[in-house]
XYZ file of C-alpha atoms in Angstrom:
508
model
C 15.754 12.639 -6.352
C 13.040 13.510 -9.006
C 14.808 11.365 -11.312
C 14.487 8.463 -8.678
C 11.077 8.930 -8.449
C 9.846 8.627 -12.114
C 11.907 5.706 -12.452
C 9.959 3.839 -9.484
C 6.967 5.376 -10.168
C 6.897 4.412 -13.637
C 8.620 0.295 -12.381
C 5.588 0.398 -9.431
C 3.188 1.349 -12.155
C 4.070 -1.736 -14.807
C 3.845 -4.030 -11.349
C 0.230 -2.584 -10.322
C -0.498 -3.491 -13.754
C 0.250 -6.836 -14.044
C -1.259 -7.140 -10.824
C -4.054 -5.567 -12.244
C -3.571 -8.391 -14.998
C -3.175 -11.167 -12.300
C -6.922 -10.263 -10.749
C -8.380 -9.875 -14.066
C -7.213 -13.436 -14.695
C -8.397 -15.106 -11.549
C -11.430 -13.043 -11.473
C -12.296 -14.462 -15.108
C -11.238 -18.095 -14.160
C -12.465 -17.640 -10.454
C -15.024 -15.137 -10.316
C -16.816 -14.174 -7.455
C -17.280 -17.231 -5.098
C -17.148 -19.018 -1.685
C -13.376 -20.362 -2.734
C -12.260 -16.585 -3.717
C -13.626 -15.296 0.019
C -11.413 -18.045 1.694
C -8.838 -17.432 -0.103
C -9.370 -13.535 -0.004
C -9.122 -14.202 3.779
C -6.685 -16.373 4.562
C -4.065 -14.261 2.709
C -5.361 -11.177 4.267
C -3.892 -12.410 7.788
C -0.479 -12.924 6.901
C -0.393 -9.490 4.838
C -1.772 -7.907 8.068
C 1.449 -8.955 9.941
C 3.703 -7.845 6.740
C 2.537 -4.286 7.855
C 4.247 -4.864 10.927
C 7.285 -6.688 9.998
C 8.112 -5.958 6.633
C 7.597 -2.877 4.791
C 5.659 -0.894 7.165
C 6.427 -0.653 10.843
C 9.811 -2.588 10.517
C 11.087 0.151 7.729
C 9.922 2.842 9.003
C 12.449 2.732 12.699
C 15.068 0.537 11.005
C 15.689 2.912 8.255
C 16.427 6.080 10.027
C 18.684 4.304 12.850
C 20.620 2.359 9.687
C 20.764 5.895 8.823
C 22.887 7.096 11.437
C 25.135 3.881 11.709
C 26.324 4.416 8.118
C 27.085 7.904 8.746
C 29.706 6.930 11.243
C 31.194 4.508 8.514
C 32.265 2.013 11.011
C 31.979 -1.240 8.628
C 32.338 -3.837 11.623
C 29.324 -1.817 13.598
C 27.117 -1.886 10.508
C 27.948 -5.689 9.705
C 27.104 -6.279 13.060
C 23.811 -4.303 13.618
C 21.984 -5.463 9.999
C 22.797 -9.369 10.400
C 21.475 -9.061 14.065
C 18.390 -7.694 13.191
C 18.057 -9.810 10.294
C 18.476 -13.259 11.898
C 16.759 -12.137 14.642
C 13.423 -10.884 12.537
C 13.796 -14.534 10.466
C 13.986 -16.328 14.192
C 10.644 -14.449 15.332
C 8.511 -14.818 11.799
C 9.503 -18.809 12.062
C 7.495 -19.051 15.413
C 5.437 -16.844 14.880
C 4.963 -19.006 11.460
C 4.656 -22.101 13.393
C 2.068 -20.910 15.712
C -0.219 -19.410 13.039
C -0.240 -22.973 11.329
C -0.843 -24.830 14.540
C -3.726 -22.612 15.842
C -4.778 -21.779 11.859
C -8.512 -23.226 12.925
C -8.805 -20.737 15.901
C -7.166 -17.754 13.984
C -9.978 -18.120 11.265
C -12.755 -18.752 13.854
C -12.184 -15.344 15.582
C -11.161 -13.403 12.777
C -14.179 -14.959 10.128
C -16.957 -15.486 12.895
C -19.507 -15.556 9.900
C -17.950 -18.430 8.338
C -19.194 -20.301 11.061
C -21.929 -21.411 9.537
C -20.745 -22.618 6.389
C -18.133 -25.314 7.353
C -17.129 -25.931 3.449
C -16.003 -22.058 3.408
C -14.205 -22.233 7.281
C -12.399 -25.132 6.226
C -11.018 -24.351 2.659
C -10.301 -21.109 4.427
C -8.081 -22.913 7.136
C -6.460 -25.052 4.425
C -5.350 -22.190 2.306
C -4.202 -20.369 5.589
C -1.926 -22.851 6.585
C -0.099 -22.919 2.910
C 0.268 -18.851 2.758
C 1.028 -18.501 6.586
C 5.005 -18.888 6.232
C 4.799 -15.869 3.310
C 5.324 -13.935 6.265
C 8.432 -14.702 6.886
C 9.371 -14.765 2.922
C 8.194 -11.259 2.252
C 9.534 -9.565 5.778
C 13.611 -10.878 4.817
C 13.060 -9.322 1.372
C 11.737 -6.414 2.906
C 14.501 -6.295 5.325
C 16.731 -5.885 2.700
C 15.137 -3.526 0.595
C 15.403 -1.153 3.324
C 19.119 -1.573 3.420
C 19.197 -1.077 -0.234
C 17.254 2.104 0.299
C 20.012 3.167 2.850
C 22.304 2.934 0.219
C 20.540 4.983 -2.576
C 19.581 1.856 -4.262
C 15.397 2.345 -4.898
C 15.408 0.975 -8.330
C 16.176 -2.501 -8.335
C 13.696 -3.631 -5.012
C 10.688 -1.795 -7.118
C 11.421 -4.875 -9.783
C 10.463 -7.250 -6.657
C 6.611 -7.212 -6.689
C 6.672 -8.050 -10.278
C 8.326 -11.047 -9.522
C 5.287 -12.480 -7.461
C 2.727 -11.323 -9.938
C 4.518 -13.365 -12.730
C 4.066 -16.828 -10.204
C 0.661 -15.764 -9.155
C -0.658 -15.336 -13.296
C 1.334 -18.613 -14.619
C -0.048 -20.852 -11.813
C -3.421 -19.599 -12.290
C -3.298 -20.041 -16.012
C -1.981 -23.965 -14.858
C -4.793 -23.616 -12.414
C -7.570 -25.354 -14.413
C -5.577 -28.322 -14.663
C -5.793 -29.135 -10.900
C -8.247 -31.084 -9.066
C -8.456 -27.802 -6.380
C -6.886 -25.004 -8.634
C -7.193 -22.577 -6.776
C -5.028 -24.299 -4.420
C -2.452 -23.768 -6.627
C -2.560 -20.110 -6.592
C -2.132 -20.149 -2.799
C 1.547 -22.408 -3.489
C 2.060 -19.150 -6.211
C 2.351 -16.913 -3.409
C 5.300 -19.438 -1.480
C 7.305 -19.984 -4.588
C 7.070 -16.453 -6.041
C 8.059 -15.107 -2.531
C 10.766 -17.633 -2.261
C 12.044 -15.889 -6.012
C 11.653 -12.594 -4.351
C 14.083 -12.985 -1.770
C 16.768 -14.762 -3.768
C 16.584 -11.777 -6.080
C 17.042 -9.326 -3.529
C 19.670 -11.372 -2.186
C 21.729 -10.843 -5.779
C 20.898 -6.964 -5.660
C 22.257 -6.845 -1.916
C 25.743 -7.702 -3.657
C 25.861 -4.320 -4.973
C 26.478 -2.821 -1.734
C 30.029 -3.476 0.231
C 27.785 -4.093 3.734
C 27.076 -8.214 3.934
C 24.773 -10.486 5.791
C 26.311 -12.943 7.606
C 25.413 -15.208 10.481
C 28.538 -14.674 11.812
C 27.745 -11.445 12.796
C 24.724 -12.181 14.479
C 24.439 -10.296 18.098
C 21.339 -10.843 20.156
C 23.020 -8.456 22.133
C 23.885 -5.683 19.666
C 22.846 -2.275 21.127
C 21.043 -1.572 17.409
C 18.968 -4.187 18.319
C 17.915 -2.574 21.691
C 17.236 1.160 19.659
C 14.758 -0.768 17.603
C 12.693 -2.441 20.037
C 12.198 1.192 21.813
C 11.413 3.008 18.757
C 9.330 -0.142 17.487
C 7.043 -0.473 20.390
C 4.540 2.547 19.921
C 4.632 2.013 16.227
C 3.546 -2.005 16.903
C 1.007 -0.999 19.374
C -0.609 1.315 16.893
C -0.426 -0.884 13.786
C -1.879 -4.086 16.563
C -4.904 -1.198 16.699
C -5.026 -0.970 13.078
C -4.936 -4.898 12.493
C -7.421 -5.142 15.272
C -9.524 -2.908 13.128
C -8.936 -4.551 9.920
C -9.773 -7.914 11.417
C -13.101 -6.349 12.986
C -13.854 -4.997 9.135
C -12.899 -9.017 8.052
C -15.083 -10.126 10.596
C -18.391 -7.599 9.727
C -18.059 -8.372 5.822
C -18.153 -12.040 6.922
C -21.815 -11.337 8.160
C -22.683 -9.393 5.079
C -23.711 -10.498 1.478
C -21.512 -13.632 0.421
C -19.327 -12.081 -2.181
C -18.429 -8.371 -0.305
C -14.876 -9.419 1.063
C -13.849 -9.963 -3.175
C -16.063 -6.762 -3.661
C -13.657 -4.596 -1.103
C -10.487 -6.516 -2.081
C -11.210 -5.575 -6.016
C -11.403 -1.976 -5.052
C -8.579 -2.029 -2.473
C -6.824 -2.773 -5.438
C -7.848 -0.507 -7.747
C -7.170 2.255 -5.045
C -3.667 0.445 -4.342
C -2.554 1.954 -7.681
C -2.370 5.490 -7.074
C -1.561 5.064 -3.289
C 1.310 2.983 -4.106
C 3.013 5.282 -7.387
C 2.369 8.629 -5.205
C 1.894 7.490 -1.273
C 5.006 4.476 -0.953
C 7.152 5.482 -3.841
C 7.679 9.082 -2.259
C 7.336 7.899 0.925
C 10.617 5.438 0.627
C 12.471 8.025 -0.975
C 11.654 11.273 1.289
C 12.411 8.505 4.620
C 16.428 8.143 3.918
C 16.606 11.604 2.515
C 14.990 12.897 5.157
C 17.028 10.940 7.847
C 19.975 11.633 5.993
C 19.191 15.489 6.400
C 18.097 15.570 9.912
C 21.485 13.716 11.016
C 23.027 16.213 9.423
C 21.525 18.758 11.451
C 20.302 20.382 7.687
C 16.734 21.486 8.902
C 16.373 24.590 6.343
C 17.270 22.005 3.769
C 14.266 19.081 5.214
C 11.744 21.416 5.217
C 12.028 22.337 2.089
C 11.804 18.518 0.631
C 8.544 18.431 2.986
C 6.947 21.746 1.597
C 7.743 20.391 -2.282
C 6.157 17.018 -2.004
C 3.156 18.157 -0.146
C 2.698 20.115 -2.916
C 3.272 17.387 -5.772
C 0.974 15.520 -3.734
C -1.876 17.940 -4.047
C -1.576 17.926 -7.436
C -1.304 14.908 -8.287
C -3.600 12.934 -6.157
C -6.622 15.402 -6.296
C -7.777 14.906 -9.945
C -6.739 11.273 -9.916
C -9.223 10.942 -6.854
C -12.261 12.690 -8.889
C -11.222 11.023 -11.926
C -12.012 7.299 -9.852
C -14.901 8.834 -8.918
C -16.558 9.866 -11.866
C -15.443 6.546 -14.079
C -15.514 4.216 -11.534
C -17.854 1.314 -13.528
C -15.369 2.007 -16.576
C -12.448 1.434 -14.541
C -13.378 -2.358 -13.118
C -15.689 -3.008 -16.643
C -11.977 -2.409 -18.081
C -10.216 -5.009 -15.758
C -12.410 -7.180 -14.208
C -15.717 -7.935 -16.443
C -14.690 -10.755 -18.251
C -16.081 -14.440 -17.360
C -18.113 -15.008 -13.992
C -17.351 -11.443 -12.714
C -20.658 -9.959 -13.397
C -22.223 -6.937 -13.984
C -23.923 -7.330 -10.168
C -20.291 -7.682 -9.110
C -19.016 -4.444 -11.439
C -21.542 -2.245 -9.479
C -20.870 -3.341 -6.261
C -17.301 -3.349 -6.488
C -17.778 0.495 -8.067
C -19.290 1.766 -4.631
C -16.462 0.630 -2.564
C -13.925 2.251 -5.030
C -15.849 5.315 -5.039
C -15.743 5.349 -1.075
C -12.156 4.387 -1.337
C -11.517 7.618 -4.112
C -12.884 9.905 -1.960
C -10.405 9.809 0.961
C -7.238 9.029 -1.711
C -5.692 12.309 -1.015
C -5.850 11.796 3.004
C -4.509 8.143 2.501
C -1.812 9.440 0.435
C -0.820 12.706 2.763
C -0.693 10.049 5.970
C 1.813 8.187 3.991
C 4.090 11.125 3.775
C 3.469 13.379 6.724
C 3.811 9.613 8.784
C 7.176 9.328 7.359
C 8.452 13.221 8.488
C 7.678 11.784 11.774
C 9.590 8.712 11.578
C 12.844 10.600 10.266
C 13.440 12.124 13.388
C 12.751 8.778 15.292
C 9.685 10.209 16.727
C 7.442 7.140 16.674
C 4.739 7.952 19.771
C 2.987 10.879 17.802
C 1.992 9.587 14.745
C 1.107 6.416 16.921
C -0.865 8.186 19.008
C -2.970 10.029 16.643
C -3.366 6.499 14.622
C -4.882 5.177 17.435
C -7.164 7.869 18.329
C -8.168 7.745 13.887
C -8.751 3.870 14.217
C -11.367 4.464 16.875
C -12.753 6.940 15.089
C -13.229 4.903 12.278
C -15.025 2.015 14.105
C -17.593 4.393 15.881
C -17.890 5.769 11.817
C -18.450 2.146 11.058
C -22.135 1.883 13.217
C -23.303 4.665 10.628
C -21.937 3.686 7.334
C -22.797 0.194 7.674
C -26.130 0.963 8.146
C -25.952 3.527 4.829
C -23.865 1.752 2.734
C -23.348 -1.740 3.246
C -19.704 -2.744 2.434
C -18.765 0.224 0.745
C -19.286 2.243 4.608
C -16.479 0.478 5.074
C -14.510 2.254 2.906
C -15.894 5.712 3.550
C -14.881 5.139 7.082
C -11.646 4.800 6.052
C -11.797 7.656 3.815
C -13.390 10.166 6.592
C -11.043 9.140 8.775
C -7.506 9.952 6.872
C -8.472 13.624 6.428
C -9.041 13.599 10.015
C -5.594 11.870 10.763
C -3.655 14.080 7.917
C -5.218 17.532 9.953
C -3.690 16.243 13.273
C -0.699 14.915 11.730
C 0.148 18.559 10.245
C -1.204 20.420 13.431
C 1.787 18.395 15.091
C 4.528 18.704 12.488
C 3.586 22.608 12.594
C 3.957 22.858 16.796
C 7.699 21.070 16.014
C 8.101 24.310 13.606
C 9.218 21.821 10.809
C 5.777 22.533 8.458
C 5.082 26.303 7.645
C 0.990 26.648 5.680
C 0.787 30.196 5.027
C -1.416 32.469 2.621
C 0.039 31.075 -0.520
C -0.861 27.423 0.529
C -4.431 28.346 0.527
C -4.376 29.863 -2.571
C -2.449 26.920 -4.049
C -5.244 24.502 -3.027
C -7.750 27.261 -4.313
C -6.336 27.099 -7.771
C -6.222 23.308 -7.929
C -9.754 22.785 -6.796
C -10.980 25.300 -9.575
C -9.023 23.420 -11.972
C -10.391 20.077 -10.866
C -14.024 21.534 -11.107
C -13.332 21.899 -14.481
C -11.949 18.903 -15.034
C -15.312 17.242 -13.549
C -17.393 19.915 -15.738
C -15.729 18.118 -18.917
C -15.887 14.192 -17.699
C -19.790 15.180 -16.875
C -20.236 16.272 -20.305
C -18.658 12.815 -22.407
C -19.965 10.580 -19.280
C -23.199 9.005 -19.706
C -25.098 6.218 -18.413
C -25.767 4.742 -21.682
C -21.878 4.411 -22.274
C -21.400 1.552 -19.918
C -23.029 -0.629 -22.246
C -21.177 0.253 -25.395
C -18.212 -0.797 -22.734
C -19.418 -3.867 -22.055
C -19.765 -5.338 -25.655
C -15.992 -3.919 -26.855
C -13.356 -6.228 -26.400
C -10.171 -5.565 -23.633
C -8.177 -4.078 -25.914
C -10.795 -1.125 -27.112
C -12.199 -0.792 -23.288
C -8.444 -0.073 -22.223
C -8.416 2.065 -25.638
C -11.652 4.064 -24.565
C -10.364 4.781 -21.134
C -7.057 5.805 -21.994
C -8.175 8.481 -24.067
C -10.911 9.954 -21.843
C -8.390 10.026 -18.848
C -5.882 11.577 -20.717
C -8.146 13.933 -22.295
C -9.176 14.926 -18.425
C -5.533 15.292 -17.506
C -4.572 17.539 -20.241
C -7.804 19.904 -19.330
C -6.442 19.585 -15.759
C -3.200 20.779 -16.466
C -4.239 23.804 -19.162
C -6.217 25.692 -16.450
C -3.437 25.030 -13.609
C -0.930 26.401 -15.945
C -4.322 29.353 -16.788
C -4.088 29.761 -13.095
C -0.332 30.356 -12.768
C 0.657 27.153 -11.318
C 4.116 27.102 -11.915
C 4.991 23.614 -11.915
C 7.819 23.529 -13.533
C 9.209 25.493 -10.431
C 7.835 22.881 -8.199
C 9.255 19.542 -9.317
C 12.953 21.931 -9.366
């Protein structure tokens, strides 16, 4: 399993980085603009579905019940139950396609009420919306049959998949400039790499001896029936969270032109670390943990809970204070090149910062979330998101007021240690999470450690080193960085191993 995870990690962390290279390329031929917010929001809509029908929601009940069908190893059943819910997911995401096209105008109106007033910036919006709308369906099939992959053991060859889209996205927008609209362009990227995506998952899905046929298809397959009941609280919390994200959509809107590309830069910054620690364990632990649980092996699942926690904790805590502290070096580094300016490398810093601060919470949600899920118990989680998203809009009135754009992002980042407490309060009453005295002194000994670490970054930090930054090249920025993060790591891990941290004894 540890194996598996390096191995993804170390695929997811090439693909955040040529997605790191695909923004710094649009945001030196873009920059910061009334064309980058509409597109910004238009492909924010269909990605707010794809956390309902693709990797999120969809993956998280599908997996476990897949799960239990291929432990019965009844070939015909399993044929049966994964071409149903395919052809029945790709018959849903074409209407819903269709619709979202149709009413693309209205979508944008309610969801951007500040564009409004700027009819160049509602309409380009609308235009780009209606070429990215059918990526929904696109990226949901893939997803679809990553998870099946999963089932099967197979993690490695879906984490190639993302790359795939990121290679479209940075040749079109290199073509861009020879377009009358180029950033038009880079919308029809995100069709055609998405299009490559699935046929490449397709080819991987050979591997396994379970096909997709039409066939097979069964509107009336009792799988089909399992899903829906275990779907429905999970949809009704994520329609809470997408309510919420469109509500954030719709206050940046009314905000300084320029703070939806300000967010999005440091959502993806903060996408790196979420996605190598939060999704890579997070698809792993949700088949192994199924897998164990339908076995009836609950000495065996608790321990695989207890370990990662604790990877997590180590892990994600100095990453989040290293953000923190180097947060100008981090987007100086990828994004201040051409029209993304220095304005735009400071504003973009204070919503990573808000982001960094709630990184472990975000990350722990991931992974306590999926416990849940393994033992088909959708409602709690649900319910606790629900209560969370709330939280976070009533957060909102106050941050706003502080912070600008970047409350925001603290919002989200207060709110995730308050959804992680819950979350573990519950696991604990289902006697499946055990924190005892050596858990506090486990979290004692990596906070000291971190101190230190932020003692040391304090010390080489100054304010007068941005602007050496900003007149070295990319190659000596990424140099410069390097070595003053690893540096900070290896200072992080002397005093945990000074503090008898065995981790050696963790990861086995």
């Amino acid at each position: 399993m540890l194996w598996n995870i390096i191995k993804m990690s170390t695929i997811m962390f090439i693909s955040k980085i040529i997605g790191f290279i695909r923004d710094i390329l649009i945001a030196n031929i873009f920059g910061i603009n009334k064309q980058t917010d509409a597109f910004y929001t238009a492909f924010k809509l269909p990605n707010m579905l794809r956390k309902i029908f693709a990797e999120g929601t969809f993956s998280y009940v599908f997996i476990p019940l897949l799960s239990k069908y291929k432990e019965n190893k009844n070939k015909k059943k399993i044929k049966e139950f994964i071409s149903s819910i395919y052809y029945l997911l790709f018959i849903i995401l074409i209407l819903i396609s269709i619709l979202g096209i149709i009413y693309s105008k209205n979508i944008i109106l309610y969801t951007s009420p500040g564009f409004i007033k700027d009819k160049f910036k509602t309409n380009f919006t609308i235009k780009i919306l209606k070429i990215i709308f059918p990526y929904i369906i696109l990226i949901s099939l893939t997803s679809c049959i990553s998870s099946i992959l999963n089932v099967w053991n197979i993690f490695i060859y879906p984490t190639f998949t993302p790359i795939i889209l990121n290679i479209f996205i940075i040749i079109f927008t290199i073509l861009s400039n020879k377009f009358k609209i180029p950033i038009l362009l880079l919308s029809w990227s995100i069709i055609i790499g998405s299009i490559s995506q699935l046929f490449y998952q397709k080819i991987i899905l050979k591997k396994i001896p379970i096909k997709i046929k039409l066939k097979y298809f069964n509107i009336f397959n009792k799988g089909i029936k399992k899903i829906f009941i275990n779907i429905i609280p999970v949809i009704i919390g994520m329609i809470i969270f997408q309510i919420s994200q469109i509500m954030n959509n719709s206050i940046l809107s009314y905000l300084e032109s320029g703070s939806i590309s300000w967010i999005y830069y440091a959502d993806r910054l903060i996408e790196l670390p979420l996605s190598i620690l939060g999704t890579t364990i997070s698809i792993i632990l949700l088949s192994k943990l199924s897998n164990n649980y339908n076995k009836n092996n609950i000495k065996k699942y608790k321990k695989i809970i207890n370990k990662y926690l604790r990877i997590t904790l180590i892990l994600s805590i100095p990453i989040s204070i290293i953000l923190i502290l180097i947060s100008k070096f981090f987007i100086i580094t990828l994004f201040k090149y051409g029209k993304f300016n220095f304005k735009d490398v400071i504003m973009t810093s204070k919503a990573l910062i808000a982001y960094s601060i709630g990184l472990t919470g975000l990350i722990l949600v991931k992974i306590i979330t999926t416990c849940f899920y393994s033992i088909n118990d959708t409602k709690t989680p649900t319910k606790i998101s629900i209560f969370t998203l709330i939280f976070t809009q009533i957060l909102n009135i106050i941050t706003l007021k502080l912070f600008k754009h970047a409350g925001l992002a603290l919002s989200i980042s207060i709110s995730s240690y308050i959804n992680t407490i819950i979350l573990c309060w519950k696991l604990k009453k289902k006697n499946i999470l055990n924190i005892k005295y050596n858990w506090f002194l486990f979290f004692i000994k990596i906070l000291l450690s971190s101190i230190i670490m932020i003692i040391f970054i304090k010390t080489i930090i100054k304010e007068n080193l941005i602007n050496y930054f900003i007149n070295l090249n990319f190659a000596f920025r990424l140099i410069n960085l390097s070595i003053i993060i690893l540096i900070s790591i290896i200072i992080y891990i002397i005093c945990l191993i000074i503090f008898k941290i065995n981790i050696k004894e963790i990861i086995k």
